[in-house]
Coordinates of C-alpha atoms and ligand atoms in Angstrom, one line a residue:
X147 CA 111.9 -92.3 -208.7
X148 CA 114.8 -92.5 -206.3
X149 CA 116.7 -89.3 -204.7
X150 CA 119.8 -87.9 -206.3
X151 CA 120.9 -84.6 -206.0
X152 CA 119.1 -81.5 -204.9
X153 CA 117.6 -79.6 -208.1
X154 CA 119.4 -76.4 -208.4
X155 CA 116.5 -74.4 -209.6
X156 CA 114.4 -73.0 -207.0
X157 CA 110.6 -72.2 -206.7
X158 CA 109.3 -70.8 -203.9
X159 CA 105.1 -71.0 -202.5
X160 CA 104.6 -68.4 -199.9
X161 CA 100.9 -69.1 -198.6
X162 CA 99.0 -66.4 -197.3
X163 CA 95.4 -67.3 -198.1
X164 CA 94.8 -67.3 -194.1
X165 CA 92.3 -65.1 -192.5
X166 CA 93.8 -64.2 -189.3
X167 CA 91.0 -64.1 -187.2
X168 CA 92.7 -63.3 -184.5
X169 CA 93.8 -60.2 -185.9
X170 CA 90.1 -58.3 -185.5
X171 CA 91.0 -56.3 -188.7
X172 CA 89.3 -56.6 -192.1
X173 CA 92.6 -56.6 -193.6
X174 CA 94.2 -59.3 -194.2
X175 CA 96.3 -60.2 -191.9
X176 CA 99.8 -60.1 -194.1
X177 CA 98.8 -56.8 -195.5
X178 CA 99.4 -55.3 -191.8
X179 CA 102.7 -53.8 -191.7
X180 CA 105.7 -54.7 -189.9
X181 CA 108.6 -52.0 -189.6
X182 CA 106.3 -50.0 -192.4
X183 CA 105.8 -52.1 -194.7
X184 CA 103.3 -55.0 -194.9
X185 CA 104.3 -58.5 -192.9
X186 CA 104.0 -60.3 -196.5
X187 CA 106.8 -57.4 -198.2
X188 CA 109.3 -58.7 -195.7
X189 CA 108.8 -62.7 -196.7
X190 CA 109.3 -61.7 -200.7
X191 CA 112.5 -60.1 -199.8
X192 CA 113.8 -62.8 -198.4
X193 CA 112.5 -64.7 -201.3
X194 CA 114.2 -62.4 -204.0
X195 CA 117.7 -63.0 -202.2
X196 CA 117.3 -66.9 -203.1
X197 CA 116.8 -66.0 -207.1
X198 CA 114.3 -68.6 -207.5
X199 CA 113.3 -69.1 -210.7
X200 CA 109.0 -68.4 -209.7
X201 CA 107.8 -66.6 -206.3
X202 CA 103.9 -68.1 -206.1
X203 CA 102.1 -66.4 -203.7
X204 CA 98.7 -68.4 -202.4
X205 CA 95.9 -65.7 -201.7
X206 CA 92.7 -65.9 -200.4
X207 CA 91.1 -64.1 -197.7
X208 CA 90.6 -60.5 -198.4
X209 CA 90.0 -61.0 -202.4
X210 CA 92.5 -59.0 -204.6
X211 CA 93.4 -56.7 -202.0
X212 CA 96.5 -58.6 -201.4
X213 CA 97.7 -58.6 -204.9
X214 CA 96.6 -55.1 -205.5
X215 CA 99.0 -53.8 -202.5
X216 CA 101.7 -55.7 -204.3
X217 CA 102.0 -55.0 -207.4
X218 CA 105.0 -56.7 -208.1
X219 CA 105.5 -58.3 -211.5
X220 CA 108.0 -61.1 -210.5
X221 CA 105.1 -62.8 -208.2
X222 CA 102.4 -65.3 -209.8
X223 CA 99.1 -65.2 -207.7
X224 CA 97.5 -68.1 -207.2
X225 CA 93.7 -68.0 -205.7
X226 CA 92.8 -70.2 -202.9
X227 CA 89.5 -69.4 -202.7
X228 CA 88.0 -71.5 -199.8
X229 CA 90.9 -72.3 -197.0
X230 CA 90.6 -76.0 -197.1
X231 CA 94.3 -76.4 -195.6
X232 CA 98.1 -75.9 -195.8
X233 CA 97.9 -78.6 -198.6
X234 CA 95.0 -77.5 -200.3
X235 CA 97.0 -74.3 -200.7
X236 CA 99.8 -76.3 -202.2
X237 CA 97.1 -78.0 -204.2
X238 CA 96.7 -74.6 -205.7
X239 CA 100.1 -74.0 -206.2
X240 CA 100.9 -77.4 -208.1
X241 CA 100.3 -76.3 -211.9
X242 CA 102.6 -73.2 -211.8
X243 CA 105.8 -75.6 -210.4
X244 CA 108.4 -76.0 -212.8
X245 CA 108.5 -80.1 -213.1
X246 CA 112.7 -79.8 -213.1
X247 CA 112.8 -77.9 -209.7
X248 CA 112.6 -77.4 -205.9
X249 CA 110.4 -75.6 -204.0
X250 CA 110.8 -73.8 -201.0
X251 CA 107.3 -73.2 -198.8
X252 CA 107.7 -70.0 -196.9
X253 CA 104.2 -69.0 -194.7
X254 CA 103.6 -65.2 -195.8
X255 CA 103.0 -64.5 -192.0
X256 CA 106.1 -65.4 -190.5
X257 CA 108.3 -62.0 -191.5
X258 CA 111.9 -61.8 -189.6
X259 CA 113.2 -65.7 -191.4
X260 CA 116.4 -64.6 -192.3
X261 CA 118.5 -66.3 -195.8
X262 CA 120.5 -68.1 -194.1
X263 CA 118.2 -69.7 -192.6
X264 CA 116.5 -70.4 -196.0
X265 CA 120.0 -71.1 -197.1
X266 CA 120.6 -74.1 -194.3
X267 CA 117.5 -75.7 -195.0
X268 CA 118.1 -75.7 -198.9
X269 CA 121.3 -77.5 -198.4
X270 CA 119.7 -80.7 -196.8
X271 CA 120.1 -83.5 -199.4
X272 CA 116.7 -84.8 -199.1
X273 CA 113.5 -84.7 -201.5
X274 CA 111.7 -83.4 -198.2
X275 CA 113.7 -80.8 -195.6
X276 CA 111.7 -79.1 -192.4
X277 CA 112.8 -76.4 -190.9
X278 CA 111.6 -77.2 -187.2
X279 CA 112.3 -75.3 -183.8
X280 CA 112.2 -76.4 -180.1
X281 CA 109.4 -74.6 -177.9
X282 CA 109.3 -74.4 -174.4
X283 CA 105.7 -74.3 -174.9
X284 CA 104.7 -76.5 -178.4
X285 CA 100.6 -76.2 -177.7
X286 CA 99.2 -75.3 -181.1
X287 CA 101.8 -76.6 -182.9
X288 CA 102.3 -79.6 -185.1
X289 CA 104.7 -81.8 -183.6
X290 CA 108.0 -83.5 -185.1
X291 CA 107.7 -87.5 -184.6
X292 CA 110.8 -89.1 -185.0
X293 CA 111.9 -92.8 -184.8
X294 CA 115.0 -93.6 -183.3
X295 CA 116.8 -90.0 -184.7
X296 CA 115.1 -89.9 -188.5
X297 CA 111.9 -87.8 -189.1
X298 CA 108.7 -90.1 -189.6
X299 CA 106.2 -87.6 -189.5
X300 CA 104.5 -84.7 -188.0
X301 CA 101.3 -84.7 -186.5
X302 CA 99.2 -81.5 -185.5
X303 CA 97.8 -80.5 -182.1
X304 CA 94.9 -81.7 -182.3
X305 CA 95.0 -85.2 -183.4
X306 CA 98.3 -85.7 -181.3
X307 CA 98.3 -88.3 -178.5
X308 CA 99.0 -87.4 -174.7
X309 CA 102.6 -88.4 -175.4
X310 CA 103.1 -87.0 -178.8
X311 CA 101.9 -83.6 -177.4
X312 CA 105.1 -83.8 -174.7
X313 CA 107.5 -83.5 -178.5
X314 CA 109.1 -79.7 -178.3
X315 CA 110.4 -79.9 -181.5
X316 CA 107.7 -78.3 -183.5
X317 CA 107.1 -77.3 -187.5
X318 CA 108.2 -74.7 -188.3
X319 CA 105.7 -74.3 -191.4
X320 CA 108.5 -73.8 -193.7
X321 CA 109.7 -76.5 -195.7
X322 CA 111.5 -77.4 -199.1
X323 CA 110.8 -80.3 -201.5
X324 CA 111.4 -81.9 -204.7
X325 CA 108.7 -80.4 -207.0
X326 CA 108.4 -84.2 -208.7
X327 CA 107.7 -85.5 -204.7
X328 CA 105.7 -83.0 -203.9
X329 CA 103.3 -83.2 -206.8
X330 CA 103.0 -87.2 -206.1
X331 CA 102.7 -86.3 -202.2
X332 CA 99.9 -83.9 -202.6
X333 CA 98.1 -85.5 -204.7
X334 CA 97.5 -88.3 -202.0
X335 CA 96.4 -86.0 -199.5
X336 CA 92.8 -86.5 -197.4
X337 CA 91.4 -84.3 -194.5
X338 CA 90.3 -87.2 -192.5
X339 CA 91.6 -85.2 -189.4
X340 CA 90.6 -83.1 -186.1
X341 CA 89.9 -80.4 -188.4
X342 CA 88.7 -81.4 -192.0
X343 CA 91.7 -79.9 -193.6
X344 CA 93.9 -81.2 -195.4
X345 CA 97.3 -81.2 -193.8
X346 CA 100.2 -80.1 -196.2
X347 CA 102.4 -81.7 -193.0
X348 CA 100.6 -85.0 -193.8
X349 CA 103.3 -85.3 -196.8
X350 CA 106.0 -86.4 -194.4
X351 CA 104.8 -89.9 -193.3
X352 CA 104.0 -90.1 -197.4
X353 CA 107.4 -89.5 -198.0
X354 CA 108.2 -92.0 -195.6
X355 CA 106.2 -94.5 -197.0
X356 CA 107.9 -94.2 -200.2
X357 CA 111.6 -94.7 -198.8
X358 CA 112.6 -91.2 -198.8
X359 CA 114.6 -89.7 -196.1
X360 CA 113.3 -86.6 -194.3
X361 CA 115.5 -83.9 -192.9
X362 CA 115.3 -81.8 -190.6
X363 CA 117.6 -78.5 -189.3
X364 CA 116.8 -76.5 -186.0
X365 CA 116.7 -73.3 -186.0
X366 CA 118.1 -71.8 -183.0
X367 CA 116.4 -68.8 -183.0
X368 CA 112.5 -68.7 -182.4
X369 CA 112.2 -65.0 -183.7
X370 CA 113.0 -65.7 -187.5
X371 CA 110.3 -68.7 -187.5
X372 CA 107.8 -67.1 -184.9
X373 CA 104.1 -66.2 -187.1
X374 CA 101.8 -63.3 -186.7
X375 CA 98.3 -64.4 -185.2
X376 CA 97.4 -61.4 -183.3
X377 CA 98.2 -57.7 -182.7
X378 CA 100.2 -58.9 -179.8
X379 CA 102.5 -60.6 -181.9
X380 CA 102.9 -57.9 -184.5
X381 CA 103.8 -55.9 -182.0
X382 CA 106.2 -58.5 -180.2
X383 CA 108.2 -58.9 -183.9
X384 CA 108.2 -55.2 -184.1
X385 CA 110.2 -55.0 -181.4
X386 CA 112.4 -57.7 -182.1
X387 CA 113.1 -56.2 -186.0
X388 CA 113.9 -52.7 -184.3
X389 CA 115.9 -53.5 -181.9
X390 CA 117.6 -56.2 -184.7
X391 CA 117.9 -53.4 -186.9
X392 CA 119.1 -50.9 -184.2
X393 CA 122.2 -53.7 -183.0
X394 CA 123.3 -53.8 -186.9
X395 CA 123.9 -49.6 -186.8
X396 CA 125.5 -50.0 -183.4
X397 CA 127.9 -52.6 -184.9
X398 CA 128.9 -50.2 -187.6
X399 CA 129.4 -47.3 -185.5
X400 CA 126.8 -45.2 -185.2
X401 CA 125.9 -43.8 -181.6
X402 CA 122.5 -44.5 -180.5
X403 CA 121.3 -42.4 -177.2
X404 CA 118.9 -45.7 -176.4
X405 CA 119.0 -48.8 -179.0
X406 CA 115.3 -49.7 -177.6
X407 CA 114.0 -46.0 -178.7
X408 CA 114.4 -45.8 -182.2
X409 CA 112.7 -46.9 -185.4
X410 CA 113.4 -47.8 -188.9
X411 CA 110.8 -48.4 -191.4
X412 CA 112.6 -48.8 -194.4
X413 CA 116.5 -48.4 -195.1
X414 CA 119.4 -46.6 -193.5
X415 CA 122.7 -46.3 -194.7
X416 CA 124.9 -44.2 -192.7
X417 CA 128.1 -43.2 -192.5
X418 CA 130.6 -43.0 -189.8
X419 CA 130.7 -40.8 -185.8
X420 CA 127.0 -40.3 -186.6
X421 CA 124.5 -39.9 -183.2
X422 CA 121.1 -40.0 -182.6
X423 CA 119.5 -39.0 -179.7
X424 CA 116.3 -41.0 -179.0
X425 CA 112.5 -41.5 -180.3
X426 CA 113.6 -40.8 -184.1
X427 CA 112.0 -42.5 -186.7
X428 CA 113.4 -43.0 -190.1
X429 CA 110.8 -44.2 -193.0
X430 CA 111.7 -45.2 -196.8
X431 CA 115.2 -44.5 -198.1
X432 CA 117.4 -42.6 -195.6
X433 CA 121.1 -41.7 -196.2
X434 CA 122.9 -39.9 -193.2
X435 CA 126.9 -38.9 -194.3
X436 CA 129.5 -38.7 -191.9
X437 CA 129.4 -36.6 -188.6
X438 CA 125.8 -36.0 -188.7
X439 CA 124.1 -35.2 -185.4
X440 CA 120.3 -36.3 -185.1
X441 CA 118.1 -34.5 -181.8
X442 CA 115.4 -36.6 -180.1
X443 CA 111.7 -37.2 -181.9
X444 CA 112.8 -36.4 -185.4
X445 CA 111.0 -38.0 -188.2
X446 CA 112.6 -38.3 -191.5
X447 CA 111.8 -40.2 -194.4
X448 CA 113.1 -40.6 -198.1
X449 CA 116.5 -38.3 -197.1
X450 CA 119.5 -37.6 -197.6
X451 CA 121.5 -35.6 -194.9
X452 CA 125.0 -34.1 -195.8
X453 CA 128.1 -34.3 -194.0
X454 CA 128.4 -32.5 -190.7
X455 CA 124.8 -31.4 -190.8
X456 CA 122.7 -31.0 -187.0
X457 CA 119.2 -31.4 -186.8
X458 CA 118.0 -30.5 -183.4
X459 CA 115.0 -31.9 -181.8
X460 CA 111.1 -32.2 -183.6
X461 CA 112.7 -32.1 -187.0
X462 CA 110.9 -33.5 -189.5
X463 CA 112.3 -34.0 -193.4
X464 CA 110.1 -36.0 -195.6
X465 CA 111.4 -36.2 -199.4
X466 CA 114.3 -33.6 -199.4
X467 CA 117.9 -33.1 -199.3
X468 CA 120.7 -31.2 -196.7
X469 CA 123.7 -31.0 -197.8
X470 CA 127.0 -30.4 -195.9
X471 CA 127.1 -28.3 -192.4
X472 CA 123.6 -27.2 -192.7
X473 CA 122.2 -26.5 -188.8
X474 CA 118.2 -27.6 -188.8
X475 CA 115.4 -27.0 -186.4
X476 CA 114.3 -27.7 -183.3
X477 CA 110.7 -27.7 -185.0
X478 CA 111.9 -27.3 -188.7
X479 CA 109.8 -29.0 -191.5
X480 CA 111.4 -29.6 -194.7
X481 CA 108.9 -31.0 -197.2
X482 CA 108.7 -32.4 -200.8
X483 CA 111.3 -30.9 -202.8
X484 CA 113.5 -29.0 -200.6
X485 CA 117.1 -29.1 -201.8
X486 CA 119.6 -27.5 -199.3
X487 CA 123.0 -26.6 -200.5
X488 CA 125.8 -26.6 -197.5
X489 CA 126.0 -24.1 -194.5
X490 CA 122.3 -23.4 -194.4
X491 CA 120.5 -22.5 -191.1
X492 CA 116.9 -23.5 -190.8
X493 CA 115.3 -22.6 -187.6
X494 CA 112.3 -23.3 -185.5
X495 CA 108.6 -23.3 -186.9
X496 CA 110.5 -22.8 -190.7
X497 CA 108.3 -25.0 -192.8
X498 CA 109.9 -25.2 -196.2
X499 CA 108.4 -26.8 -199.7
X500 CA 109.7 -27.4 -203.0
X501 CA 112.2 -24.8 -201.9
X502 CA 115.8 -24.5 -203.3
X503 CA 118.1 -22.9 -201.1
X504 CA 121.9 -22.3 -201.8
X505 CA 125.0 -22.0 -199.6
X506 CA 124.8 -20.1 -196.3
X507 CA 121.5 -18.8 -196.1
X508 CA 119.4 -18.4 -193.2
X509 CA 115.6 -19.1 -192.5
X510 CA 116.0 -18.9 -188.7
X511 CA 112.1 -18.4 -187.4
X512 CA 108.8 -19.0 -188.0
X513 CA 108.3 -18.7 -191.8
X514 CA 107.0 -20.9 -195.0
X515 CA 108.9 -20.8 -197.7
X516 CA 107.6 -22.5 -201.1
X517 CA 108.1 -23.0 -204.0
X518 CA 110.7 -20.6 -204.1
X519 CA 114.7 -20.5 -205.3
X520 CA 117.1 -19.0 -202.9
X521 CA 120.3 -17.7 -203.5
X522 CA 123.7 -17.8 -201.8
X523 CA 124.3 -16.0 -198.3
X524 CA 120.2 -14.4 -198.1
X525 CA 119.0 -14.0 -195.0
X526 CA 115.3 -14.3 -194.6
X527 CA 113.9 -12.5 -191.6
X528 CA 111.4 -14.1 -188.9
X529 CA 107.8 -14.4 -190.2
X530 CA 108.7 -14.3 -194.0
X531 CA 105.9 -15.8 -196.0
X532 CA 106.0 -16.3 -200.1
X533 CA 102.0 -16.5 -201.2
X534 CA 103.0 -19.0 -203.5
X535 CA 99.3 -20.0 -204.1
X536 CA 96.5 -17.5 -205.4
X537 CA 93.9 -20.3 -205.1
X538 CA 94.3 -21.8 -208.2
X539 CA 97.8 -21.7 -209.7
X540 CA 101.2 -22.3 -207.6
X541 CA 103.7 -19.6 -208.5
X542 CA 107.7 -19.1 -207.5
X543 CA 109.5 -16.6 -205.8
X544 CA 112.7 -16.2 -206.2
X545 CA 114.9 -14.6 -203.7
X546 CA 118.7 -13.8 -205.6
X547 CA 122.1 -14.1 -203.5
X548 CA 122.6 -11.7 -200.9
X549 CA 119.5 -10.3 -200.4
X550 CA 117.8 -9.8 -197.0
X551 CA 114.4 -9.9 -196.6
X552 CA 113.3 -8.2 -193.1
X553 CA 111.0 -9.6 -191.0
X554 CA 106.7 -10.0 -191.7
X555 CA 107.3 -10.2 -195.2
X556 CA 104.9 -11.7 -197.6
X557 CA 106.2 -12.1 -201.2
X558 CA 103.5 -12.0 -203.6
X559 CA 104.8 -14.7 -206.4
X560 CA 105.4 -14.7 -208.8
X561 CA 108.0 -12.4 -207.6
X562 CA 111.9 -11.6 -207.8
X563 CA 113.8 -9.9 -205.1
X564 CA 117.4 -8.9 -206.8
X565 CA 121.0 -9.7 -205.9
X566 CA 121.5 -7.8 -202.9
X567 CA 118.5 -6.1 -202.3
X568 CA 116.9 -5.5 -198.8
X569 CA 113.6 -5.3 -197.9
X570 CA 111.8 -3.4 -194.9
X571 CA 110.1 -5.3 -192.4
X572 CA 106.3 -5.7 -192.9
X573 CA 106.4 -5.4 -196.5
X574 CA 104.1 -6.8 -199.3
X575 CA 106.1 -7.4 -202.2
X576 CA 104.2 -7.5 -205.1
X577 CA 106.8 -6.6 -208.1
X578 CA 110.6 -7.7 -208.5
X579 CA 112.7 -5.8 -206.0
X580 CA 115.8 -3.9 -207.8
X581 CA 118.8 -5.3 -206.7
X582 CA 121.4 -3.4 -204.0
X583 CA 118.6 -1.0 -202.9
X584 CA 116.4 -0.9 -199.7
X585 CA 112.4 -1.7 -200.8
X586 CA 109.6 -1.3 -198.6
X587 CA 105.5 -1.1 -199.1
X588 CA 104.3 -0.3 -195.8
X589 CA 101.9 2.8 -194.2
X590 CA 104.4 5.2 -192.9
X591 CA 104.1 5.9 -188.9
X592 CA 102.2 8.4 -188.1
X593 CA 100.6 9.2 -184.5
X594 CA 97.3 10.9 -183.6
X595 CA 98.1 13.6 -181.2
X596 CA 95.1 14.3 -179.1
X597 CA 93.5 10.4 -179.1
X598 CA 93.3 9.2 -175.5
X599 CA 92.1 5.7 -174.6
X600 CA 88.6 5.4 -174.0
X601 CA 87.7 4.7 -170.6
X602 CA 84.9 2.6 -168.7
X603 CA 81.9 4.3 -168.3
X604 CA 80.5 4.0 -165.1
X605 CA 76.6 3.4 -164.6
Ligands
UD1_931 C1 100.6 -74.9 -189.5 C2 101.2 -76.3 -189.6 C3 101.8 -76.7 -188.2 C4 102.8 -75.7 -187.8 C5 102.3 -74.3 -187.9 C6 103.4 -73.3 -187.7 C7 99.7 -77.6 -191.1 C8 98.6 -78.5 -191.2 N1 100.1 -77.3 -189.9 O1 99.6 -74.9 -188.5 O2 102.3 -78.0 -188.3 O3 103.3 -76.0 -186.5 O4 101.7 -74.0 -189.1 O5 102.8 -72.0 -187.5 O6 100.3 -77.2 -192.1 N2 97.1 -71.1 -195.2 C9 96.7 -71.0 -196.4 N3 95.6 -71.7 -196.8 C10 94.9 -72.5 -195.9 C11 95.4 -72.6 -194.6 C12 96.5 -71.9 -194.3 O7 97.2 -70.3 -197.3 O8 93.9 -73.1 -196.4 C13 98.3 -70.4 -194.8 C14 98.1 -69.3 -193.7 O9 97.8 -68.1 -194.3 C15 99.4 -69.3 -193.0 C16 100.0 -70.7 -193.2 O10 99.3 -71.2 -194.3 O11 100.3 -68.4 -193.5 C17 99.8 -71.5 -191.9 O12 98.4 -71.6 -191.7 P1 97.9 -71.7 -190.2 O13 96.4 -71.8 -190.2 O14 98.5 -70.6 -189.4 O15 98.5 -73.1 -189.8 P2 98.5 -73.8 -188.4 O16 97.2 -74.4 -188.1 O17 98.9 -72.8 -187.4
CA932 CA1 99.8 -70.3 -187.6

């Protein structure tokens, strides 16, 4: 079998059988999320870009957790029951390669590798490519040997001579191969070795020995192929993906009050002269339209946020949606549900749920509104509750256009409050209010002529 021409179709092995002891969790250690999500979510998106034709995943440590917090369908699991080694892992992975293909190994800890660099290795004509990367400090790593410039093999830490040890270009772990190579290459394996494992990096003096070249492409950047051993490095990548993700927004446009203080753990689109002031954190699927003005420390996750819209600080908005011009918070908490037509107000301490509100109404201080439908132009007073729950059943209340409901109001639902009514302050509202008229339910005043305060009795 001599070398031709790169197979086009693509497999790729992510292993993640590993333990991570250095973790101290008893989660595995690529179920820990990075930018919300878990460190192995960010590897298979990568992956998908490719189009391979099979994503394998190695698992091992942890039992089924790992494919039980994925429950992708495009992935084939493959057990590695006892952690023998990087090759025993590819052992694993040998009867689910397509025969006609080219696999891609990807290590299901390392999570910022970005496609092109995926891209740059796959184009190396070889039947074996390394991605490998130069380290001021290589301890721990295996180490590239070359021969005059060509690749002859790479040898671990641990079994590597004084002078081998002084090599800074390094494995990267990643690596792509010709599936027919590989399955000859790993079937020769041993773990004759420091460790007693068997080396998957063992199959570059085997490719050697059989005449076949072995490339190899830098990468230049030591973030995209830098692994997760230990909360100190979770936390180092975090860093890096944020303030990745926070230069991208800069570059198209957006005004950031401090690139180093803001957070995004999932996806957000936004649109143009959009600012946000610092310590926000944006989670799941977030759209932000043009003009939009975000306060410090708001949290808001599965969004959208209308055109011209303001929230002030300690907003939070978790599966809702602002349309245009609306002004929001400081302290406002929109929840599940909440669908806000243009030109609303929301104050402070508003918490609102399931609640439909239409143009150019006003919830401006402390009040919960619930399950509830809201006209056009209502004002709702300060302290305005809707008792949407009687224990057992949730029921709606809904408040017609133009009505205004005074302040320390509870509405009983379910419960209607007509087009244009008002209602008193401190009122329980119990039954549909007519519309256009004034409707109150409260004691009248009254005051007790001849009551003094008591006083202190003196012993
Ligand atoms: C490995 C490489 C080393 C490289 C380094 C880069 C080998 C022998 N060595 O070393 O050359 O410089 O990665 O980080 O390959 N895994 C399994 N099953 C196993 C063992 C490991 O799935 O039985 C997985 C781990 O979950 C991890 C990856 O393989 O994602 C690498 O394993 P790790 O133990 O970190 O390898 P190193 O010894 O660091
Ligand atoms: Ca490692």
């Amino acid at each position: 079998m001599s070398f031709s021409s790169p197979s086009s179709k693509l497999n790729i092995v992510i292993l993640a059988a590993g333990k991570g002891t250095r973790m101290h969790s008893s989660k595995p250690k690529v179920l820990h999320a990075l930018a919300g999500r878990p460190i192995l979510q960010h590897v298979l998106e990568t992956a998908r870009k490719l189009n391979p034709s099979k994503i394998i995943v190695i698992y091992g440590f942890g039992g089924e957790a790992v494919p039980q917090a994925l429950p992708e369908s495009d992935i084939t699991w493959v057990k590695q029951a006892e952690q023998l080694g990087t090759g025993h892992a590819m052992q694993q992975a040998l009867p689910y390669l397509e025969t006609d293909a080219r696999t891609l190994i990807l290590l299901g800890d390392v999570p910022l590798l970005e496609l092109e660099s995926c891209e740059r290795l796959l184009a190396e004509k070889a039947s074996l490519a390394l991605l490998t990367v130069v380290k001021q400090n290589p301890t721990g790593y295996g180490r590239i040997v070359r021969q005059q410039q060509s690749v002859v093999a790479i040898v671990e830490h641990k079994d590597a001579t004084e002078t081998q040890r002084a090599i800074q270009e390094v494995n990267t772990g990643i690596m792509a191969a010709e599936n027919a190579w590989l399955a000859q290459w790993l079937g020769r394996l041993d773990n004759r070795n420091a460790q007693q494992e068997y080396y998957l990096t063992d199959i570059v003096a085997l490719a050697v020995a059989d005449g076949q070249a072995v490339a190899a492409t830098q990468s230049t950047d030591e973030w995209q192929v830098a692994g997760v051993n230990s909360k100190q490095d979770l936390a180092a990548l975090e860093r890096v993906y944020q303030h990745r993700y926070a230069a991208r927004l800069l570059a198209q446009g957006v005004t950031l009050a401090d690139p180093a203080r803001i957070d995004v753990r999932g996806l957000l689109k936004v649109g143009r002269d959009v600012e946000i002031d610092v310590g926000c954190v944006f989670e799941g699927e977030v759209v932000i339209a043009d003009n939009v003005r975000i306060g410090p420390y708001c949290v808001i996750r599965d969004a959208s946020i209308g055109a011209g819209t303001t929230l002030a600080a300690y907003t939070h908005i978790d599966a809702a949606s602002v349309a245009e011009d609306c002004r929001i918070g400081p302290y406002a908490r929109l929840r599940p549900g909440t669908v806000l037509a243009g030109h609303a107000h929301i104050g402070n301490f508003v918490e609102l749920k399931n609640a439909q509100v239409d143009t150019g109404s006003k919830i401006n201080h402390l009040s919960y509104v619930g399950d509830a439908t809201v006209g056009k132009e209502v004002n709702i007073g300060a302290g305005t509750i809707t008792c949407n729950y009687d224990g057992v059943n949730k029921s709606r209340t809904v408040i017609e256009d133009r009505a205004f409901i005074g302040s320390d109001t509870q509405l009983v639902a379910p419960v209607t409050v007509k087009a244009g009514a008002t209602i008193a302050a401190g009122s329980t509202i119990t039954q549909d209010a007519p519309a256009d008229r004034l409707t109150m339910s409260r004691v009248r005043q009254f005051t007790i002529e001849n009551w003094k305060r008591p006083e202190k009795v003196k012993k």
